[in-house]
PDB file of N, CA and C in Angstrom:
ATOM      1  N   UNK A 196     116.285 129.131 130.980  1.00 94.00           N
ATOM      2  CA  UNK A 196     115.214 130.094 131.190  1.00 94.00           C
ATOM      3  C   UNK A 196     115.780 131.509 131.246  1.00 94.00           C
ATOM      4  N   UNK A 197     115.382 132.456 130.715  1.00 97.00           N
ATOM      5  CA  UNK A 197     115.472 134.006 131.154  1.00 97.00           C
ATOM      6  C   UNK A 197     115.075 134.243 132.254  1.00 97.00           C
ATOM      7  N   UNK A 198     116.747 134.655 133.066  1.00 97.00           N
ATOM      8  CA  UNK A 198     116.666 135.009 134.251  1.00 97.00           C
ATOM      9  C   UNK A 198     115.585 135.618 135.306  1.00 97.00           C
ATOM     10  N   UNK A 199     114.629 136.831 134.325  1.00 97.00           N
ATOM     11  CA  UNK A 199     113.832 137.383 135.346  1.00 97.00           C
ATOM     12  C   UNK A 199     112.756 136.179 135.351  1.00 97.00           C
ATOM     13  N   UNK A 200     112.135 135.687 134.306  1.00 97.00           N
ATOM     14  CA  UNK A 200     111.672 134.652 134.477  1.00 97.00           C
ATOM     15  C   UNK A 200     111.227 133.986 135.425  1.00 97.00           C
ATOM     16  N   UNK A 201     112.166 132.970 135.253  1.00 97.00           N
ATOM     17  CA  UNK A 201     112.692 132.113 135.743  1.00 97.00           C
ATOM     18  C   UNK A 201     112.697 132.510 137.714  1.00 97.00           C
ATOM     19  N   UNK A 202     113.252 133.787 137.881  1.00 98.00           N
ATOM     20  CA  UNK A 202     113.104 134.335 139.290  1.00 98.00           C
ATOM     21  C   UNK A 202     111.512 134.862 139.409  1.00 98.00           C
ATOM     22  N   UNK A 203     110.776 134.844 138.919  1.00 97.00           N
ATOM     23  CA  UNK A 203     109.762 135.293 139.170  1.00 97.00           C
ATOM     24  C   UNK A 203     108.510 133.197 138.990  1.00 97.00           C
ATOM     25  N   UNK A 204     108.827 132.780 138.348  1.00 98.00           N
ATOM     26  CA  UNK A 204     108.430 131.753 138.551  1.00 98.00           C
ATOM     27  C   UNK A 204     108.690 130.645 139.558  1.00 98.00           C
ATOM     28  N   UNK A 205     110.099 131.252 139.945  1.00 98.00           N
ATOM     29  CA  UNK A 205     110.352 130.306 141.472  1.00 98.00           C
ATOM     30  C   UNK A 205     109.598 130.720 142.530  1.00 98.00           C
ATOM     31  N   UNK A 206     109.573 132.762 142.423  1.00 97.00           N
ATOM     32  CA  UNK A 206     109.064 133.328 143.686  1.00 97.00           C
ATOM     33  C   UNK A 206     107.361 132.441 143.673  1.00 97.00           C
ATOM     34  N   UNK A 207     106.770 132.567 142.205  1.00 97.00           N
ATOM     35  CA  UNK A 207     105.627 132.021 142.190  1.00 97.00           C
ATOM     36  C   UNK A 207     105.143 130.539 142.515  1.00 97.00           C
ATOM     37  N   UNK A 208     106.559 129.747 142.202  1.00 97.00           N
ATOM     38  CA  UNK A 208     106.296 128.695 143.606  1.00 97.00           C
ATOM     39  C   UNK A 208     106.320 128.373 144.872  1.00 97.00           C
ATOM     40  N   UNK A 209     107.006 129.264 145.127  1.00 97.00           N
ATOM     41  CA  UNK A 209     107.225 129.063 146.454  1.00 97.00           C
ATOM     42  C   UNK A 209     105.618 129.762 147.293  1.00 97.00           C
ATOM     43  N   UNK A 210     105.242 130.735 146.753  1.00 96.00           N
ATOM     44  CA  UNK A 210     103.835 131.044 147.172  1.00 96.00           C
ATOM     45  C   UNK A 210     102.607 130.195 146.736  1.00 96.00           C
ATOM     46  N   UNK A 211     103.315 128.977 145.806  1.00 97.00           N
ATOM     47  CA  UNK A 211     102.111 128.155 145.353  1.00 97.00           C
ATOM     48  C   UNK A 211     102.379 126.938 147.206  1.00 97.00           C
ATOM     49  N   UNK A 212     103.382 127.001 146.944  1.00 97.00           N
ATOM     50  CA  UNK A 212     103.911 125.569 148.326  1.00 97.00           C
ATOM     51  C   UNK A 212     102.692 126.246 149.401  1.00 97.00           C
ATOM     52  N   UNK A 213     103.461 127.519 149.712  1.00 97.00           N
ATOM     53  CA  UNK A 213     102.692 127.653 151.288  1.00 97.00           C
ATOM     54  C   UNK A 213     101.586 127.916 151.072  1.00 97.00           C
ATOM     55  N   UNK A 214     100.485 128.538 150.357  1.00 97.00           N
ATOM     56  CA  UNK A 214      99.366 127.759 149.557  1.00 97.00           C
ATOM     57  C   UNK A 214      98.501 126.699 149.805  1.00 97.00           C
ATOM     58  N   UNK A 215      99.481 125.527 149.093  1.00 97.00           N
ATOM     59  CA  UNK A 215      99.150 124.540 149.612  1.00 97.00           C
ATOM     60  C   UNK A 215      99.342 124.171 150.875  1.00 97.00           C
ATOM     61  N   UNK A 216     100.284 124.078 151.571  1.00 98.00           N
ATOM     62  CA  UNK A 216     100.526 123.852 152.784  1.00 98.00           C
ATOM     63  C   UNK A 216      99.678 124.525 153.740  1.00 98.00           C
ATOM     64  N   UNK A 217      98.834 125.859 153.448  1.00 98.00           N
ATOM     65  CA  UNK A 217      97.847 126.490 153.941  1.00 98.00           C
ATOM     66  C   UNK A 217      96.809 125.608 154.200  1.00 98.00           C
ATOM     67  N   UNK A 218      96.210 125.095 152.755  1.00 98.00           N
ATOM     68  CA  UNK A 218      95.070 124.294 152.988  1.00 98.00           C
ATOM     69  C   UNK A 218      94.843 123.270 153.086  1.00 98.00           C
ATOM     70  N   UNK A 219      96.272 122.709 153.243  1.00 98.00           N
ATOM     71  CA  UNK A 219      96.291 120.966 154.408  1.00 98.00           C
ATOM     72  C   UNK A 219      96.283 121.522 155.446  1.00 98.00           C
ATOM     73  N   UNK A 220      96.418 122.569 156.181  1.00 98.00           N
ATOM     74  CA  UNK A 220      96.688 122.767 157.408  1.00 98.00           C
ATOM     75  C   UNK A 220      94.822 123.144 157.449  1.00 98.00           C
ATOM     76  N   UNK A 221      93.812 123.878 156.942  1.00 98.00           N
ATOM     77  CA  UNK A 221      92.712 123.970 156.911  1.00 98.00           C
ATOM     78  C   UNK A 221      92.003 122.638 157.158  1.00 98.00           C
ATOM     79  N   UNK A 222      92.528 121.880 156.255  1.00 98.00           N
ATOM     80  CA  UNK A 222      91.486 120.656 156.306  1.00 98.00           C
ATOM     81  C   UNK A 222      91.640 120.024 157.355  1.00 98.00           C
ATOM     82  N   UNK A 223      93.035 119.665 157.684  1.00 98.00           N
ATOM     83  CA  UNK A 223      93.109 119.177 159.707  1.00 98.00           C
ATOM     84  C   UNK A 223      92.417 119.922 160.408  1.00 98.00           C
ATOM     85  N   UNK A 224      92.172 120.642 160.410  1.00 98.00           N
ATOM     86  CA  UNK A 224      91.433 121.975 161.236  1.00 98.00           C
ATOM     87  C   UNK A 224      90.073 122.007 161.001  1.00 98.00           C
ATOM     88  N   UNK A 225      89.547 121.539 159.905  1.00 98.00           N
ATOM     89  CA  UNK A 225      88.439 121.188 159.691  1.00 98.00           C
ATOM     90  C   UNK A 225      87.854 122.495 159.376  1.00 98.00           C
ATOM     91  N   UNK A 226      88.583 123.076 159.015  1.00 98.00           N
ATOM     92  CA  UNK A 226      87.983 124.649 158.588  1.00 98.00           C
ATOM     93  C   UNK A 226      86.598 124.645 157.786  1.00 98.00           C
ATOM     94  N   UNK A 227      86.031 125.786 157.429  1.00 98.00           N
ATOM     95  CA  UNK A 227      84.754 125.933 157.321  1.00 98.00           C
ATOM     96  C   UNK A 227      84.687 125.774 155.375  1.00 98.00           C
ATOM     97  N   UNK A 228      84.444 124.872 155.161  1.00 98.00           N
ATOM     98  CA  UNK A 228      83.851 124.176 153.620  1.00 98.00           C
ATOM     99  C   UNK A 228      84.626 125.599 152.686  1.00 98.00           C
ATOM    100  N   UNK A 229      83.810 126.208 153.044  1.00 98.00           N
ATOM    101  CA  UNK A 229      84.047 127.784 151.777  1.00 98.00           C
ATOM    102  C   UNK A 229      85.234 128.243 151.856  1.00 98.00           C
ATOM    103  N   UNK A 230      85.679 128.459 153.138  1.00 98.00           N
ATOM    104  CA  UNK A 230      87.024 128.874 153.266  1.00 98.00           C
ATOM    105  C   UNK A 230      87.647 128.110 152.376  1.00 98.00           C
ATOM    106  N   UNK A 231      87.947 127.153 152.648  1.00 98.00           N
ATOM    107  CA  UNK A 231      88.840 125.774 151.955  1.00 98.00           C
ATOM    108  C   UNK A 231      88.901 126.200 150.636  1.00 98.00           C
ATOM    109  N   UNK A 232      87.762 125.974 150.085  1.00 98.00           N
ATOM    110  CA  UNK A 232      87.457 126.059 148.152  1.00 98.00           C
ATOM    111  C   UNK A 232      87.788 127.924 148.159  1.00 98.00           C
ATOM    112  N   UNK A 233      87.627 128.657 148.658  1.00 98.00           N
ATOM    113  CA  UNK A 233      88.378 129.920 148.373  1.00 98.00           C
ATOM    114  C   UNK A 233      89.849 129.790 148.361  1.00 98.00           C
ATOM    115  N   UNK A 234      90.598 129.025 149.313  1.00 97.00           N
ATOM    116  CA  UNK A 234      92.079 129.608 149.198  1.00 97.00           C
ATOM    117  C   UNK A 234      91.919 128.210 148.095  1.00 97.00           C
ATOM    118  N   UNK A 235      91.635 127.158 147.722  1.00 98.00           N
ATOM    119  CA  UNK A 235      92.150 126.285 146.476  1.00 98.00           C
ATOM    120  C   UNK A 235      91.640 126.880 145.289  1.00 98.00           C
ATOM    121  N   UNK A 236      90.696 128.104 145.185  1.00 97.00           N
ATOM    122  CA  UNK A 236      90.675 128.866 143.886  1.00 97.00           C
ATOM    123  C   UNK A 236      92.084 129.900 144.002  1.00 97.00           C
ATOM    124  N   UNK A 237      92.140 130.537 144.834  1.00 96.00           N
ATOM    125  CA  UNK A 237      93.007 131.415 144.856  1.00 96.00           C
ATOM    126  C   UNK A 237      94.655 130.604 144.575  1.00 96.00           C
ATOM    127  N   UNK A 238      94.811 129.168 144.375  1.00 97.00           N
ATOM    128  CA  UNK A 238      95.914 128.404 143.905  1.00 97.00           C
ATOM    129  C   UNK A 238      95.275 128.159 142.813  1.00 97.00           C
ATOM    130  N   UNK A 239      94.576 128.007 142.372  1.00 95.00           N
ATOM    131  CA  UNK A 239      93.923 127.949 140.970  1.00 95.00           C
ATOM    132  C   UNK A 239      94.558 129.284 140.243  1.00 95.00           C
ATOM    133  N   UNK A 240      94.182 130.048 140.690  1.00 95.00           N
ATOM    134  CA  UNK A 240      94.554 131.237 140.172  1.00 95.00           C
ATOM    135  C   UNK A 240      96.200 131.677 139.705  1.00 95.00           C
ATOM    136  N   UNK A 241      96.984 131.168 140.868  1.00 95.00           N
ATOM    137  CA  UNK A 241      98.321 131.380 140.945  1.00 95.00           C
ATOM    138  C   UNK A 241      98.802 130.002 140.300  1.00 95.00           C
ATOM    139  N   UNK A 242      98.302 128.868 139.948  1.00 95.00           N
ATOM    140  CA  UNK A 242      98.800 128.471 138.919  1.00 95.00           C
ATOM    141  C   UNK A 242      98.897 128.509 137.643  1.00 95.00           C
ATOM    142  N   UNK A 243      97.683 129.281 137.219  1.00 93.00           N
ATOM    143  CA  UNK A 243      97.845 130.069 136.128  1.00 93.00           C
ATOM    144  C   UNK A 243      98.446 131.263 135.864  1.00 93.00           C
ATOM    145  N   UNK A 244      98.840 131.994 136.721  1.00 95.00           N
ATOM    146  CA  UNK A 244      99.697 133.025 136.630  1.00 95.00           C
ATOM    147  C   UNK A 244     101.128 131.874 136.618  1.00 95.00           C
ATOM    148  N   UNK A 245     101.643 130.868 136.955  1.00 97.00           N
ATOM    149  CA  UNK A 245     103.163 130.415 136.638  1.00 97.00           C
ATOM    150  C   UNK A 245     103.287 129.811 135.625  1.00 97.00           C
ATOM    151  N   UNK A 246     101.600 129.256 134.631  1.00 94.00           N
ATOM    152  CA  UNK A 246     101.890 128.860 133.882  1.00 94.00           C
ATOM    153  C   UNK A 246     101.669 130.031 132.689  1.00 94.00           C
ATOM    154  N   UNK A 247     101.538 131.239 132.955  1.00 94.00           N
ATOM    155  CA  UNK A 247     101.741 132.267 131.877  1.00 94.00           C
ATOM    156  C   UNK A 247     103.143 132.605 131.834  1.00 94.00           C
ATOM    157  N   UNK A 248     103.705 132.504 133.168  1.00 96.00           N
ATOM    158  CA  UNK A 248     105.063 132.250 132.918  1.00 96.00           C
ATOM    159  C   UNK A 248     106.074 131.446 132.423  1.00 96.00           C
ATOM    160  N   UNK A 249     105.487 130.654 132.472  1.00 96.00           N
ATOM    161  CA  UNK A 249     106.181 129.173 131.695  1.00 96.00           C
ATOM    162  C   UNK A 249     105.976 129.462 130.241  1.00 96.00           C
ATOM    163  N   UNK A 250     104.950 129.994 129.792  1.00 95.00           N
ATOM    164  CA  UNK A 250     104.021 130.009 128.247  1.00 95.00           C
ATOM    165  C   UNK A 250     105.570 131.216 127.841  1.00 95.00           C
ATOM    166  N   UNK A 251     105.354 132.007 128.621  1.00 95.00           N
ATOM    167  CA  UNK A 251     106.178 133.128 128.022  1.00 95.00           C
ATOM    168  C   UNK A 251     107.596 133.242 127.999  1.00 95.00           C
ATOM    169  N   UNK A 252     108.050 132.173 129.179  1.00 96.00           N
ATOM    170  CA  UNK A 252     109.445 131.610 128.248  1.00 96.00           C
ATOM    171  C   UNK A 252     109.425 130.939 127.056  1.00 96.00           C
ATOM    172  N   UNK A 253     108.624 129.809 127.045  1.00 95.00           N
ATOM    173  CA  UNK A 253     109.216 129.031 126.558  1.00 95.00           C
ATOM    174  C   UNK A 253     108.975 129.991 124.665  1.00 95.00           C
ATOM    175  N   UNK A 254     107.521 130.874 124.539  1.00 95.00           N
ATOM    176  CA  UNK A 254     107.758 131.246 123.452  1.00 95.00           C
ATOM    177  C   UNK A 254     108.663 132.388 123.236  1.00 95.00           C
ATOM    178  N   UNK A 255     109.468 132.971 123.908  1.00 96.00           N
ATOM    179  CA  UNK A 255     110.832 133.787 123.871  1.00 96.00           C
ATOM    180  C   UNK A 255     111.642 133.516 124.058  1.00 96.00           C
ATOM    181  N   UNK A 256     112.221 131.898 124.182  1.00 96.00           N
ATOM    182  CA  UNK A 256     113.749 131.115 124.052  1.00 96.00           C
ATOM    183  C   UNK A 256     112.942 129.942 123.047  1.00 96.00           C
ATOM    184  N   UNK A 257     112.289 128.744 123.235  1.00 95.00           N
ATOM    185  CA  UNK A 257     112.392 127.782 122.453  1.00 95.00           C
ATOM    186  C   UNK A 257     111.613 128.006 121.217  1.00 95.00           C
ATOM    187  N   UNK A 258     110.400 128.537 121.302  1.00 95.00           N
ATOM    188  CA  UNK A 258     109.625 128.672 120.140  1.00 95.00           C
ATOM    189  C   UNK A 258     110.193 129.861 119.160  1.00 95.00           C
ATOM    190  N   UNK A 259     110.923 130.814 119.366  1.00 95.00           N
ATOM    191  CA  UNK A 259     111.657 131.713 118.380  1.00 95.00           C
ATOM    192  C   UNK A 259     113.200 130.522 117.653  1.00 95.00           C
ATOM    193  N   UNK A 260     113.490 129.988 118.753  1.00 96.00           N
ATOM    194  CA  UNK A 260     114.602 129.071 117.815  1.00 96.00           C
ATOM    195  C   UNK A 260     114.032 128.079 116.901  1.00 96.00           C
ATOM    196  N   UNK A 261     113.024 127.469 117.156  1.00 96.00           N
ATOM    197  CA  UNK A 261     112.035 126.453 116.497  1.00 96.00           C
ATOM    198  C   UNK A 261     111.866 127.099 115.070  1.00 96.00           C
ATOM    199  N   UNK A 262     110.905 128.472 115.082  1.00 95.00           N
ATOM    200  CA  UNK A 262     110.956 128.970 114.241  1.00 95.00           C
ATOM    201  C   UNK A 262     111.919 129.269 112.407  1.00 95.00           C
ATOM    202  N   UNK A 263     112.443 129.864 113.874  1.00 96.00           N
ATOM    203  CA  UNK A 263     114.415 130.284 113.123  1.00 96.00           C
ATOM    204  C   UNK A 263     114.782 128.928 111.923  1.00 96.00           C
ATOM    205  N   UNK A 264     114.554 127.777 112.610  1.00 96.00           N
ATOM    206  CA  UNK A 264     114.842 126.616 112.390  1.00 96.00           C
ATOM    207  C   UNK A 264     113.985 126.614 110.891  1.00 96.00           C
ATOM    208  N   UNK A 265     112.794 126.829 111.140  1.00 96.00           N
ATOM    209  CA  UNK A 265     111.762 126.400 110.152  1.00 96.00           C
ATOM    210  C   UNK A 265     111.789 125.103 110.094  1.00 96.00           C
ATOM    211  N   UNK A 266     111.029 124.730 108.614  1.00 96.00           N
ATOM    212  CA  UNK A 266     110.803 123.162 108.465  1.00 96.00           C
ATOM    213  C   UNK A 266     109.876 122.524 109.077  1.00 96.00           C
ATOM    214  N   UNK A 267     110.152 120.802 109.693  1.00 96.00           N
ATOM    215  CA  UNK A 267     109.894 120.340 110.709  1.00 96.00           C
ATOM    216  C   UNK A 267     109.677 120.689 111.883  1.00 96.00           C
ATOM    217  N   UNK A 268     111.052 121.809 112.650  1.00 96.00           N
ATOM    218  CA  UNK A 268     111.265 122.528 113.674  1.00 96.00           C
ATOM    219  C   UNK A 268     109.466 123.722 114.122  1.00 96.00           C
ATOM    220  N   UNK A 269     109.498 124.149 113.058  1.00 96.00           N
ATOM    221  CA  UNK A 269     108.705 125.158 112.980  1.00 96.00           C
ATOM    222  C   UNK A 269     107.620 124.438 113.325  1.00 96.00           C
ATOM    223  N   UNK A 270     106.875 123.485 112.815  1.00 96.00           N
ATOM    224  CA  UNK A 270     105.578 122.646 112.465  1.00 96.00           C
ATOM    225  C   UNK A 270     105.536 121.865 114.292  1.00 96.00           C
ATOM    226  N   UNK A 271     106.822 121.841 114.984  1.00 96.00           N
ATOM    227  CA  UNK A 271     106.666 120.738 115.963  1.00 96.00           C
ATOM    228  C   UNK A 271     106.449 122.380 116.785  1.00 96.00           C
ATOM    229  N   UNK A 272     107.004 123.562 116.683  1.00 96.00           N
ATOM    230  CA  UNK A 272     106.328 124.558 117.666  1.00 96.00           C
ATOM    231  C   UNK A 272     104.762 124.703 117.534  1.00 96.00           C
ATOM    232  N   UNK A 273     104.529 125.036 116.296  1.00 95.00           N
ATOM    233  CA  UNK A 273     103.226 125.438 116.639  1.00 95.00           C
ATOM    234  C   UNK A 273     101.955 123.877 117.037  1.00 95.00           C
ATOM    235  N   UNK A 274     102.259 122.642 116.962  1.00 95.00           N
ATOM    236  CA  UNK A 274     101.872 121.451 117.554  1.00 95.00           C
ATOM    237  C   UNK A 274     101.661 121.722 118.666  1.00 95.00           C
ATOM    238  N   UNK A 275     103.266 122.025 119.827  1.00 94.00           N
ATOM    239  CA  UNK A 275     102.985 122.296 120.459  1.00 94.00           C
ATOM    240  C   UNK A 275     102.698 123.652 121.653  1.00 94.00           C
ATOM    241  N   UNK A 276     102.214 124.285 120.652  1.00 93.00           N
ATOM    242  CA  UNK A 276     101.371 125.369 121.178  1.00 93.00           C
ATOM    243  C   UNK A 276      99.997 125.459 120.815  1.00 93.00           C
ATOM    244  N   UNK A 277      98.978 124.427 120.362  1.00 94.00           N
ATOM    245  CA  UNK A 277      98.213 124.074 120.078  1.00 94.00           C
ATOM    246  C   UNK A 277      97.981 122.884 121.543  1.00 94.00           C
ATOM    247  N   UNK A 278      99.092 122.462 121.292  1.00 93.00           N
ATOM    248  CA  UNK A 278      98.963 121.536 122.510  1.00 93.00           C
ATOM    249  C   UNK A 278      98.348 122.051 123.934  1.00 93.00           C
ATOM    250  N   UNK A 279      99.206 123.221 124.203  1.00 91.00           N
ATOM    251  CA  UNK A 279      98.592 123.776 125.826  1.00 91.00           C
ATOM    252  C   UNK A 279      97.664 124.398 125.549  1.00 91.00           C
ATOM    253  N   UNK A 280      97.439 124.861 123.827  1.00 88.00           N
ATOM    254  CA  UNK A 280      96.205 125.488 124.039  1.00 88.00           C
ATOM    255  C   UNK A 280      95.025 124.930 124.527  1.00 88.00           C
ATOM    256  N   UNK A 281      94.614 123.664 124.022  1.00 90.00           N
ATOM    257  CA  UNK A 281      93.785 122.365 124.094  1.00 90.00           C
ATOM    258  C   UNK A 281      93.877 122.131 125.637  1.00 90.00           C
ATOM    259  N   UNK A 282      95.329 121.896 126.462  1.00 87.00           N
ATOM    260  CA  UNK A 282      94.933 121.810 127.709  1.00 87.00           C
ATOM    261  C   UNK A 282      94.321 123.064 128.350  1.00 87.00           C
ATOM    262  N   UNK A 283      94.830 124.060 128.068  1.00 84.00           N
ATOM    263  CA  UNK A 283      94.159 125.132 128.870  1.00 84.00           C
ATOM    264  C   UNK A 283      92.696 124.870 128.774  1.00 84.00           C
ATOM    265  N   UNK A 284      92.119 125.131 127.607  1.00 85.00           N
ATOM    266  CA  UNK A 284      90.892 124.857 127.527  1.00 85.00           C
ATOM    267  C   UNK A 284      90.307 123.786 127.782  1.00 85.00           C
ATOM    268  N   UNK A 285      90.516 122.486 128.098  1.00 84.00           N
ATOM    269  CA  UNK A 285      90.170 121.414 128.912  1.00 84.00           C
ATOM    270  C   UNK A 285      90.005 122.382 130.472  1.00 84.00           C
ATOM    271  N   UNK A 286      90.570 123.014 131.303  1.00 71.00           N
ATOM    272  CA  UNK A 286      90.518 123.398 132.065  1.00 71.00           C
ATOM    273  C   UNK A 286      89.757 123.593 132.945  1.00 71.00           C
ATOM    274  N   UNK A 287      89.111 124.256 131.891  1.00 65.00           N
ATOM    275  CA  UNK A 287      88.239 125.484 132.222  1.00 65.00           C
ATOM    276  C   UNK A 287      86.540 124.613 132.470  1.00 65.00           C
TER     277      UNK A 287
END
């Protein structure tokens, strides 16, 4: 991974953990319905911000070598970038 990356996608897990760990600690608590589904959008949210990070390595180290490669190589990048596209949009 490219270093800043890569440091910016860890920082972004580690704020996904306590996050979560937020809203197990809500639901023992029995916190109030809305609350709950607000902070699990707001991890909704921040998992899509790590997976724009993920998107944007992987097409500035693996999908430029894929390329480079051409051929086969080339045909299995854009597959799979079609691929998350399809999941993203399942998503939603």
């Amino acid at each position: 991974m490219i270093d800043d990356l890569k440091k910016r996608a860890l920082h972004r897990s580690a704020i996904l953990e306590g996050q979560l760990r937020g809203v197990t600690k809500m639901i023992e608590n029995e916190d109030y319905c809305v609350d709950i589904i607000t902070q699990t959008l707001a991890i909704q949210k921040s998992l899509r911000s790590l997976n724009k990070l993920l998107v944007e390595n992987h097409l500035r180290t693996h999908v430029i070598e894929m390329f480079a490669e051409g051929g086969a190589r080339r045909d299995d990048a854009v597959t799979e970038l079609l691929t998350v596209y399809e999941l993203e949009n399942r998503s939603k």
